[in-house]
Coordinates of C-alpha atoms and ligand atoms in Angstrom, one line a residue:
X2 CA 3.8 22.5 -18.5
X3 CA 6.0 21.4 -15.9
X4 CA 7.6 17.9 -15.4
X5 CA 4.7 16.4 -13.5
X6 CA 2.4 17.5 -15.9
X7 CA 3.9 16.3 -18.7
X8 CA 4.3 13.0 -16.4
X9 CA 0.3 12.8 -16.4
X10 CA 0.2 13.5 -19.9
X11 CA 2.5 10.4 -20.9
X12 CA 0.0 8.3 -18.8
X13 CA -3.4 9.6 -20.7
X14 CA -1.8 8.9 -23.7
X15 CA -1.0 5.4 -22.6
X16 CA -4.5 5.1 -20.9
X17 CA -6.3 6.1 -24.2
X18 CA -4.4 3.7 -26.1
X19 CA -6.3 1.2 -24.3
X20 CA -9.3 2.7 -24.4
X21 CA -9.5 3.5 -28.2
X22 CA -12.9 4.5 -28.8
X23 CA -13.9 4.9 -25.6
X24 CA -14.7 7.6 -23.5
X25 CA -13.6 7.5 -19.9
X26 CA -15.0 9.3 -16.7
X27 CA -12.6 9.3 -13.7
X28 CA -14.0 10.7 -10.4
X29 CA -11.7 12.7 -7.8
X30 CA -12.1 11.8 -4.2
X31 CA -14.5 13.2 -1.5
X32 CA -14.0 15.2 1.6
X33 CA -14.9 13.3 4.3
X34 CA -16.4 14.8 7.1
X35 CA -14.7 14.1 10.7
X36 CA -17.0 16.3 12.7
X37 CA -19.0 19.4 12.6
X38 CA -17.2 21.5 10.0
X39 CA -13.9 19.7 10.0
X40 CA -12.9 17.0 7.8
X41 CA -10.3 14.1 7.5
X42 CA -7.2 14.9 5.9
X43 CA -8.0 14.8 2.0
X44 CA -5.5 13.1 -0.1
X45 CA -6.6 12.9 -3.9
X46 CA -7.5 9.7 -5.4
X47 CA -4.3 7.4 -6.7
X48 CA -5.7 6.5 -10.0
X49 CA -7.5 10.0 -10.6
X50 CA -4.3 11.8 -9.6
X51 CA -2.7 9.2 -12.1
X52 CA -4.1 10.4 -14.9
X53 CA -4.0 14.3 -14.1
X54 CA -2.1 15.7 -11.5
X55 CA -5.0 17.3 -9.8
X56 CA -5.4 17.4 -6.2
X57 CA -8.6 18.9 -5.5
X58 CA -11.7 16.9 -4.4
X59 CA -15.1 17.0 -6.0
X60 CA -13.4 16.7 -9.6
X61 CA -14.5 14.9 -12.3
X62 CA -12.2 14.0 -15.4
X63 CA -13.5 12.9 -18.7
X64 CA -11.5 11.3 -21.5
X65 CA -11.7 10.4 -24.7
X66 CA -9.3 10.7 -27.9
X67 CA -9.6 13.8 -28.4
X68 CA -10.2 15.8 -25.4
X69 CA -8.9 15.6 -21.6
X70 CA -11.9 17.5 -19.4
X71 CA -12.2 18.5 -16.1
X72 CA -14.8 19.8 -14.3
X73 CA -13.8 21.1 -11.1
X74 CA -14.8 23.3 -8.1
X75 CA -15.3 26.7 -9.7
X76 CA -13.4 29.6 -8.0
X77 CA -15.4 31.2 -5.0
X78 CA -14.2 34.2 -2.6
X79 CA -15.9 32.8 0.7
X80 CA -15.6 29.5 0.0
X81 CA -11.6 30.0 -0.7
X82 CA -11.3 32.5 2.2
X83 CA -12.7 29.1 4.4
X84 CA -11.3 26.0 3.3
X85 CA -8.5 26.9 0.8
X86 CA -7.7 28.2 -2.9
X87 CA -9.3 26.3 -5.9
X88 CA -7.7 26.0 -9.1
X89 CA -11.2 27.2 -10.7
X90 CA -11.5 26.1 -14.7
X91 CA -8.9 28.6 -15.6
X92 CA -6.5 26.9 -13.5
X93 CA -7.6 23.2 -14.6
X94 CA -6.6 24.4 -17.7
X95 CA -3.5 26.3 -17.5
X96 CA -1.6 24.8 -14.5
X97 CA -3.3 21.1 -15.0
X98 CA -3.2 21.1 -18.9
X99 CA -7.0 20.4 -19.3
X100 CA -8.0 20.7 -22.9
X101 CA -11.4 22.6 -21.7
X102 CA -12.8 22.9 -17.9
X103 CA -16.5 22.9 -16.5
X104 CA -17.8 24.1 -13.1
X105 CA -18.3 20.6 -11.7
X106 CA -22.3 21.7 -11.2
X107 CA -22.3 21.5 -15.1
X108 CA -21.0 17.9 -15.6
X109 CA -24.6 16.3 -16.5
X110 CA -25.1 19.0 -19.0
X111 CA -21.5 18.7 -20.9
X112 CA -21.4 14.5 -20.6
X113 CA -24.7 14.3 -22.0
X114 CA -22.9 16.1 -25.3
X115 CA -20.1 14.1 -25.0
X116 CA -21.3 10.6 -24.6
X117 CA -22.9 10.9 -27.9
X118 CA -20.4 9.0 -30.4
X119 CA -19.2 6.8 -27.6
X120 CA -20.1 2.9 -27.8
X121 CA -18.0 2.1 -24.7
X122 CA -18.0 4.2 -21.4
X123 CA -15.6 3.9 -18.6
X124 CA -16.7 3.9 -15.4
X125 CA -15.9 2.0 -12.1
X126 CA -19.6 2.3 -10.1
X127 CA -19.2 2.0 -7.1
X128 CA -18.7 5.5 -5.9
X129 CA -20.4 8.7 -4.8
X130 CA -21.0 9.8 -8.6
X131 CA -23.3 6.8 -9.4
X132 CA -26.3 8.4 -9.0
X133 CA -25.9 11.3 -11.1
X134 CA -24.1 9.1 -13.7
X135 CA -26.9 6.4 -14.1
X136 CA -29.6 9.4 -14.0
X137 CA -27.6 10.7 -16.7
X138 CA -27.4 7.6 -18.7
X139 CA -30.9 7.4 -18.2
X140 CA -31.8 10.3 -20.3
X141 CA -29.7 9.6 -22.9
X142 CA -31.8 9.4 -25.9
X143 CA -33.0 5.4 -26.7
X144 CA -33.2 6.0 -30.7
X145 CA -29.5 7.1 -31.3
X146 CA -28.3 4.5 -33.7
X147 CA -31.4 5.3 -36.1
X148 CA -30.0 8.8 -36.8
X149 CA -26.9 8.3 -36.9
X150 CA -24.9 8.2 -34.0
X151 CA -24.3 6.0 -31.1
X152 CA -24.3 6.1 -27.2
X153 CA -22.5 3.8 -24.9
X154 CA -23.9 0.3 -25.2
X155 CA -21.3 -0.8 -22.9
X156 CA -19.9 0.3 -19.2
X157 CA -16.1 -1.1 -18.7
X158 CA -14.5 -0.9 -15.5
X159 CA -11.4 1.5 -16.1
X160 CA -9.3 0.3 -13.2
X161 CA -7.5 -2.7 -14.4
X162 CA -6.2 -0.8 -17.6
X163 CA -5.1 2.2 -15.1
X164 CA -3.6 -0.7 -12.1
X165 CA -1.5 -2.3 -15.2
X166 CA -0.6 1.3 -16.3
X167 CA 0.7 1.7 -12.5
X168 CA 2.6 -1.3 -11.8
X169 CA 5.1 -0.7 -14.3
X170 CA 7.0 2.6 -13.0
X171 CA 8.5 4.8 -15.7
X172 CA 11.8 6.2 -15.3
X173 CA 10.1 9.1 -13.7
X174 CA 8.2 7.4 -11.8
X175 CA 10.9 4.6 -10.4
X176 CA 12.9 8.6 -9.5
X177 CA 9.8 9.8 -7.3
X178 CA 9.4 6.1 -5.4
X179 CA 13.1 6.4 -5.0
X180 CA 13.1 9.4 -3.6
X181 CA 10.2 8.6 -1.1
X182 CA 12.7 5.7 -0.3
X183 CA 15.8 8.0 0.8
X184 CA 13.3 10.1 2.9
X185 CA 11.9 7.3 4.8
X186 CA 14.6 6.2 4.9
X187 CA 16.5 9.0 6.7
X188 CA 13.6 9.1 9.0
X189 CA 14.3 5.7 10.5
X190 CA 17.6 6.3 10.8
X191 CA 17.2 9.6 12.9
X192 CA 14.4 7.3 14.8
X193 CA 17.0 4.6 15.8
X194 CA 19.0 7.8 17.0
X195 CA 16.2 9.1 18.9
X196 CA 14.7 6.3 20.5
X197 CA 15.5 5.5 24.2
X198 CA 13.9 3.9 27.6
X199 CA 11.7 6.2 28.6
X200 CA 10.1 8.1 25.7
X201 CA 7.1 7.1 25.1
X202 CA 6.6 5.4 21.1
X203 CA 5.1 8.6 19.7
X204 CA 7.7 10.6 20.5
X205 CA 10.2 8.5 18.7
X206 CA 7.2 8.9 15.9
X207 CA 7.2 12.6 16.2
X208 CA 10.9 12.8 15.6
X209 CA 11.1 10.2 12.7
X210 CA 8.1 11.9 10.8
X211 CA 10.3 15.6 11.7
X212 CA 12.5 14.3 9.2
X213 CA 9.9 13.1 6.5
X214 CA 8.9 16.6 6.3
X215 CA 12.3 17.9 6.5
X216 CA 12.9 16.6 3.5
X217 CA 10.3 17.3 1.7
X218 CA 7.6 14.9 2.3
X219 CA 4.2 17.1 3.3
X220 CA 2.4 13.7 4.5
X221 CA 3.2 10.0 5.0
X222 CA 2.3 7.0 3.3
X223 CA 0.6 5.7 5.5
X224 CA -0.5 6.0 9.1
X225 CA 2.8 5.3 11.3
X226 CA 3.1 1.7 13.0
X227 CA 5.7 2.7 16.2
X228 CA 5.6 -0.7 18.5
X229 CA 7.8 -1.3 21.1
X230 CA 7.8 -4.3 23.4
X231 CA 4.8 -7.0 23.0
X232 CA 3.2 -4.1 20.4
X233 CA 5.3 -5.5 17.7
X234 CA 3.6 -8.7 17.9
X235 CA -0.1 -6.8 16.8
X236 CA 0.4 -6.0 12.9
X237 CA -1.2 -2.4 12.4
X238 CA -0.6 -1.9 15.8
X239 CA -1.2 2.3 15.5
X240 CA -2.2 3.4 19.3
X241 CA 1.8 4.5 19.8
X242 CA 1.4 5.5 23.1
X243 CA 3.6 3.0 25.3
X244 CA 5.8 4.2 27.5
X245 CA 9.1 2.1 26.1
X246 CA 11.3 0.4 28.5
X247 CA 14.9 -1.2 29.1
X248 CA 15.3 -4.2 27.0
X249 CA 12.3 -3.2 25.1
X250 CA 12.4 -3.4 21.1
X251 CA 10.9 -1.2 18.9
X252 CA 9.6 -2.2 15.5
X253 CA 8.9 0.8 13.5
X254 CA 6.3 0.8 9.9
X255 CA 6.6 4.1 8.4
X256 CA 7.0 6.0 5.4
X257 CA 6.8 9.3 3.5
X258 CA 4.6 10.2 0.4
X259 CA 7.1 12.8 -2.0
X260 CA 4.9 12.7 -5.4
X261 CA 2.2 10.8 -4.3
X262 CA 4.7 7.9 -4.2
X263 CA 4.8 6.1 -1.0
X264 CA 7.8 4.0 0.5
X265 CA 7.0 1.3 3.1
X266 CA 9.9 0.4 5.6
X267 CA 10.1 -1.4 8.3
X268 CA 12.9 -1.7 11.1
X269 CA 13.3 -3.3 14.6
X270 CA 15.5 -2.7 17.1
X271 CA 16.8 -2.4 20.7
X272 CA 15.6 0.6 22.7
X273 CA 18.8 0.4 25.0
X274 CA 20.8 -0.3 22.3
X275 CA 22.0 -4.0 22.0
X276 CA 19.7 -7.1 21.2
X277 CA 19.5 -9.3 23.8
X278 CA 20.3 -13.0 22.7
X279 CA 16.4 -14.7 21.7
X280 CA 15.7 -11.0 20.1
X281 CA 19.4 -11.8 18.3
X282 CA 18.2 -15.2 17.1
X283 CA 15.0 -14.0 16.0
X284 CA 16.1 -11.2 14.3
X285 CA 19.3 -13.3 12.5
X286 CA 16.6 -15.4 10.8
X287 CA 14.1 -12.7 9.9
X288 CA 17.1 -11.0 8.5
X289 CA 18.2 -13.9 7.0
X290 CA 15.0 -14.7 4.7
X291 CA 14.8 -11.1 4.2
X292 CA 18.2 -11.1 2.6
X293 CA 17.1 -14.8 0.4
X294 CA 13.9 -12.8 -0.6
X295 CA 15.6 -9.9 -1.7
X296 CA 18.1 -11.8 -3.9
X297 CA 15.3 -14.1 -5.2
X298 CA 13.2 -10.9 -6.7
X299 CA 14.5 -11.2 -10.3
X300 CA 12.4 -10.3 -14.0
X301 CA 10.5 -13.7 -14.3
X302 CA 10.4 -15.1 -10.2
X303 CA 6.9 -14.1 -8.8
X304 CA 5.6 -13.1 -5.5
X305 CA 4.3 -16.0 -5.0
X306 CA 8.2 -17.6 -5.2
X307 CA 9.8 -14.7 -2.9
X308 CA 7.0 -15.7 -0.6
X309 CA 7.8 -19.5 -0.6
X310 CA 12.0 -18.7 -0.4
X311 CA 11.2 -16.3 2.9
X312 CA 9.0 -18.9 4.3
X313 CA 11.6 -21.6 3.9
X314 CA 14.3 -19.7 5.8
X315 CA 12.2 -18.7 8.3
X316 CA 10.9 -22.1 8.9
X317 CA 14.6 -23.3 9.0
X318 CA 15.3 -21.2 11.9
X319 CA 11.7 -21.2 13.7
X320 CA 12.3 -25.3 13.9
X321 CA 16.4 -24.3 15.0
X322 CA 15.3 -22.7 18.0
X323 CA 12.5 -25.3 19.1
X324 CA 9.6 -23.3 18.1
X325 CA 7.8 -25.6 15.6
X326 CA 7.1 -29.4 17.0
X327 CA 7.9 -30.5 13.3
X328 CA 11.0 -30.6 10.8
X329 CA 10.9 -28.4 8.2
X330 CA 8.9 -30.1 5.3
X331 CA 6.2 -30.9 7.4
X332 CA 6.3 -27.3 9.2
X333 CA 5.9 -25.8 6.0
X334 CA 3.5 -28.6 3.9
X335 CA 1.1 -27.8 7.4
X336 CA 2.1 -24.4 7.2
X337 CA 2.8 -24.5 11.0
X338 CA 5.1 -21.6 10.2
X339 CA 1.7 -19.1 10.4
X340 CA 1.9 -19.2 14.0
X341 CA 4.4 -16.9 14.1
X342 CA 5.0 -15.8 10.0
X343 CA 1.0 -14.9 9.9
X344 CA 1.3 -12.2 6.5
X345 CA 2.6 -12.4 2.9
X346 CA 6.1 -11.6 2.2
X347 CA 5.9 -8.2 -0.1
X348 CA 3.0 -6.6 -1.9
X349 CA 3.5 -3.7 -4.9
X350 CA 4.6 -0.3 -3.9
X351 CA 3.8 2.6 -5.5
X352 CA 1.4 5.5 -5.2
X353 CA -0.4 3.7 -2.6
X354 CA 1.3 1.9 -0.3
X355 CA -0.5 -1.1 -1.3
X356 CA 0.0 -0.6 -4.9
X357 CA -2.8 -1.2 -7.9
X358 CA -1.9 -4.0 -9.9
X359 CA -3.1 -8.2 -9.4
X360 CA -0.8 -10.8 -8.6
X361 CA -2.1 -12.9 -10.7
X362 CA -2.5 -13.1 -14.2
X363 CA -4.9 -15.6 -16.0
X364 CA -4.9 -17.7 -12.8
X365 CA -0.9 -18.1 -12.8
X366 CA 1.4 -16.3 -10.5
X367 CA 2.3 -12.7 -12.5
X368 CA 6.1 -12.9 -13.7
X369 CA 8.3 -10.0 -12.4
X370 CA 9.1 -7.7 -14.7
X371 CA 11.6 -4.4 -14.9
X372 CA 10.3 -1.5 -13.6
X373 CA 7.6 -3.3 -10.8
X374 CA 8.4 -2.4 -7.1
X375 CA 7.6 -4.2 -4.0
X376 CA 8.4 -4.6 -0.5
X377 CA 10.3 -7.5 1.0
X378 CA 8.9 -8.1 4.5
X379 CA 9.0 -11.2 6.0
X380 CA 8.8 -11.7 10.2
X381 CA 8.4 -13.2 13.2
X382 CA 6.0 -12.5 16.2
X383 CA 5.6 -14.4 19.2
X384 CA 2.6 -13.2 21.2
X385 CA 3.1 -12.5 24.8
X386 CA 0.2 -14.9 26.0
X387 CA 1.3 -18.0 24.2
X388 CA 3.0 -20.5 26.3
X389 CA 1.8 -23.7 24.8
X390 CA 1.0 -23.3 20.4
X391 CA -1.8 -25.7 19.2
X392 CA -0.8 -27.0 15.8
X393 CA -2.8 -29.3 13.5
X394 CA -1.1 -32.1 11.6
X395 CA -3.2 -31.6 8.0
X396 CA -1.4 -30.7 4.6
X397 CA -3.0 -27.9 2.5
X398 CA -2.2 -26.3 0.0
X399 CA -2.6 -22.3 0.7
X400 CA -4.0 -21.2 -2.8
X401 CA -6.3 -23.4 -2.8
X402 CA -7.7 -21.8 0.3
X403 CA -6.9 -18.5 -0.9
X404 CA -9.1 -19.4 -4.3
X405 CA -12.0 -20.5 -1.7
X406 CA -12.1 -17.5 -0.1
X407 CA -12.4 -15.7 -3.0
X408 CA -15.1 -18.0 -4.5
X409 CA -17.1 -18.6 -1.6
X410 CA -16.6 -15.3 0.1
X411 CA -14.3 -14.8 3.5
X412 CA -17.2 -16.2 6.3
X413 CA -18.1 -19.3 4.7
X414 CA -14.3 -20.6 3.5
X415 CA -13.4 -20.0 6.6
X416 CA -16.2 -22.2 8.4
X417 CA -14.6 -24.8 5.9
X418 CA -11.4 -24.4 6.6
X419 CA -12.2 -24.4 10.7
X420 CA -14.3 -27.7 10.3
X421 CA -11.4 -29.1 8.3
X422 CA -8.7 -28.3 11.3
X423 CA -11.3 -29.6 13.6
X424 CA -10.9 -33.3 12.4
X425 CA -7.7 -33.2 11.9
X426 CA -5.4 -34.0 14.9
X427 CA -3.5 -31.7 16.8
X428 CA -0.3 -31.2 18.8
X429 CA 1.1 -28.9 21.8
X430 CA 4.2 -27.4 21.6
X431 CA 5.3 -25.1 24.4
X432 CA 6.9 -21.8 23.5
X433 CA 10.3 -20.8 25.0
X434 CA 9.8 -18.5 27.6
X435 CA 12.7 -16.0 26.2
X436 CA 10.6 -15.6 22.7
X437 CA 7.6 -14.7 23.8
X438 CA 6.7 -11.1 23.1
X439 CA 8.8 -10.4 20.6
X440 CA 7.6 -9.1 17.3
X441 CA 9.8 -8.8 14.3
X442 CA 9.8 -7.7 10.5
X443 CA 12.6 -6.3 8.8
X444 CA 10.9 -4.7 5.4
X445 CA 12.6 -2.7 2.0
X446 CA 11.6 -2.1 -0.7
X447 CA 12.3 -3.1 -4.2
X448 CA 12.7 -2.1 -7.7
X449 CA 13.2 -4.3 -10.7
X450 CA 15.4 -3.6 -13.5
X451 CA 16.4 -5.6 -16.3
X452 CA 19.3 -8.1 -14.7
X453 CA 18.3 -8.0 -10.9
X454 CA 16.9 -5.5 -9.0
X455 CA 17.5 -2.5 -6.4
X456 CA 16.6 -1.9 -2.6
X457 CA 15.7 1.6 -2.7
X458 CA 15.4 1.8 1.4
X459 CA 19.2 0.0 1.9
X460 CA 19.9 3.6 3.7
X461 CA 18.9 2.0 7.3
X462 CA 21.1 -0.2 8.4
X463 CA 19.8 -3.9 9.0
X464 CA 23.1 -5.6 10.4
X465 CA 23.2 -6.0 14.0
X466 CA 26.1 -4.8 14.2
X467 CA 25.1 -1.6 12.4
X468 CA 21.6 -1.6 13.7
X469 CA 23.5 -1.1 17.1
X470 CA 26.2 1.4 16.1
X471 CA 23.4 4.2 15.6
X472 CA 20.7 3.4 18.3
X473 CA 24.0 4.4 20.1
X474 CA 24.0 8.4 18.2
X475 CA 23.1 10.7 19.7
X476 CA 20.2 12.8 17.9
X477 CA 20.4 16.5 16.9
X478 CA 17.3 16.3 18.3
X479 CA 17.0 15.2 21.7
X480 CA 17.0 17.7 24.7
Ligands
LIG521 N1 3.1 -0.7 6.1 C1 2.2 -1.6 5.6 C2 2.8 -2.9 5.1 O1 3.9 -3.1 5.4 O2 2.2 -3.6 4.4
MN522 MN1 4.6 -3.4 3.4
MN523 MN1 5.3 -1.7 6.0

């Protein structure tokens, strides 16, 4: 078995640990269909590839202690000569390290065996297998305990045992994130090369994701944000397809996948090569409460407190430069700050970009530990359109909002929370003229270990000073 086999191996260990007795059935993701006879890009399943390294779709993995099954697309000619090779069962179990492997078309037949002995099945429903997993449970015979032997009496959701499982990166893990890290990484440095007035944003992309797959990365993390000018100031702005211009800057959001690990950086900078002064000020502080969150992510801080540190700083500087009407305790108490700091500050990283795992254990903020990784991404974004800001002067306290949403569902907290801004008063601040339409995040991404931490994506500069010295390179691969 090679390395990333035995990697899956040390994770169904761990995973069967939790499950005991158990038995677990893990579905592989679905083609999707984009038209006629083509489909969407297929990229496995985090949590099934997780637990065994195969990438096909329309696989089915079934675990208990003492067997790891797959049932898989069986090998077929024309079907192969069409869309692509198949591992088949032989290959599920010599290159995968299946204990035994089943055409997928037999998965009712062999479960129906193998449920038998098992009080507790795993199963997240939800998905396109429940049909032909409840008819199965259906036939499952009802007077089991009366001879003898059991069948599951209780469905668990697997995915919290595998998303705790995932936010701790092993050693091998932490090597494959950290390795997605120096790819994206040299990807935005060839893009700050690369970029100039004239080019339109996805050429700049074209030549950053070159170097993804240059080094190794076959696809990226996620789909590439490339905004330049007033486009920095939408969040998943992904259209890339301005024509950038003198003065202009460009915030770039992209990563590679190497492993199915994913890295998540974000840099902004000047087209032409030099920041003009407001884009200076606003980078300074979004640098600045970068550089605070970075040093607050210790074992035993939380998200929640990077959060809160970022927010402070850029607070401090939003009020500096006459953007909030208030001081600073009140800007943040009123949390006037979301005018232009509108996200959270990080999120876990790992095989998906928005990593598996809660924030929140047993209703308390989850405390750090070694081995979890997150970005670090606070910003600033002033939209284009916004001369005068309306703010309201009411105190609230953020998780308690975030709690009602969750209770009360997303539409009806947030008819609360309007009526509750409507009584409150209000008042009008203008915004500077020189900020407006300038959007920017400055994001890396980090990895705990047991005294501090480390910024896996510190490759691209972030200093002005720096920042300008290579938008000045020349690329290897401009004309
Ligand atoms: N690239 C997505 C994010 O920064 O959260
Ligand atoms: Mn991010
Ligand atoms: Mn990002």
């Amino acid at each position: 078995m090679n390395t990333i086999s035995s990697l899956h191996a040390d994770r169904r260990r761990q995973f069967l640990q939790h499950i005991g007795t158990g038995i677990a059935v893990i579905p592989a993701a679905f083609e999707q269909t984009r038209n006629d006879d083509v489909d969407h890009e297929f990229r496995q399943d985090s949590a099934f590839f997780f637990l065994t390294g195969f990438p096909e779709p329309d696989a089915v993995a079934v675990l208990d202690a003492g067997r790891f099954t797959l049932f898989v697309r069986p090998r077929d000619r024309e079907m192969e000569t069409w869309n692509g090779y198949r591992a088949g069962v032989d290959g599920a179990v010599d290159r995968y390290g299946a204990d035994d492997a089943y055409p997928i078309d037999d998965l009712e037949a062999v479960l129906q065996d193998r449920l038998i002995g098992h009080s507790n099945l795993y199963y997240a429903w939800g998905g396109r297998l429940d049909s032909r997993m409840s008819a199965l449970l259906g036939k499952l015979p009802p007077l089991h305990e009366r001879f003898g032997y059991r069948v599951p009496s209780t469905i668990a959701d697997p995915t919290p045992i595998i998303d705790e499982l995932r936010l701790r990166k092993s050693p091998a893990e932490a090597e494959l994130l950290r390795k997605a890290s120096e790819i994206s990484a040299a990807g935005h440095v060839e893009a700050m090369r690369y970029a100039a007035p004239g080019l339109f944003e996805y050429q700049v992309q074209a030549a950053m994701e070159f170097v993804f797959r240059q080094h190794g990365s076959a696809r990226n993390g996620y789909p590439s944000i490339v905004a330049s000018g007033a486009n920095a100031t939408v969040l998943h702005y992904t259209q890339n397809d301005r024509r950038m211009e003198e003065g202009d800057l460009l915030l770039i959001d992209a990563a590679a996948e190497y492993g199915y690990f994913s890295a998540d950086i974000t840099r902004t900078f000047p087209v032409s090569g030099r920041f003009s002064g407001p884009q200076r000020a606003i980078y300074e502080i979004v640098l600045a409460a970068e550089k605070a969150g970075i040093a607050a992510a210790v074992p035993g801080a939380t998200m929640r407190g990077i959060h809160q540190t970022c927010t402070r700083v850029l607070t401090e500087g939003l009020v500096d430069l006459g953007l909030l009407p208030k001081g600073v305790d009140d800007s943040i108490a009123m949390h006037h700050y979301r005018e232009f700091f509108m996200h959270g500050t990080g999120h876990w990283l790992g095989m998906d970009v928005h990593d598996a795992g809660t924030y929140k254990v047993d209703g308390e903020h989850r405390r750090l530990e070694p081995g979890m990784a997150f970005t670090v991404e606070p910003g600033i974004y002033v939209r284009a359109d916004r001369e005068i800001a309306t703010f309201h002067l009411l105190e609230y306290d953020l998780d308690e909002w975030t709690e009602r949403r969750l209770k009360l569902g997303v539409k009806a907290a947030r008819a609360i929370e309007a009526a509750e801004l409507e009584e409150a008063k209000t008042i009008e601040h203008s915004v500077p003229a020189e900020f407006r339409a300038i959007g920017i995040r400055v994001e890396d991404d980090i990895l705990l270990n047991a005294t501090g931490n480390v910024n896996m994506t510190a490759g691209v500069p972030v200093e002005i000073e720096d920042v300008e010295a290579l938008c000045h390179e020349v690329s290897g691969l401009a004309d």
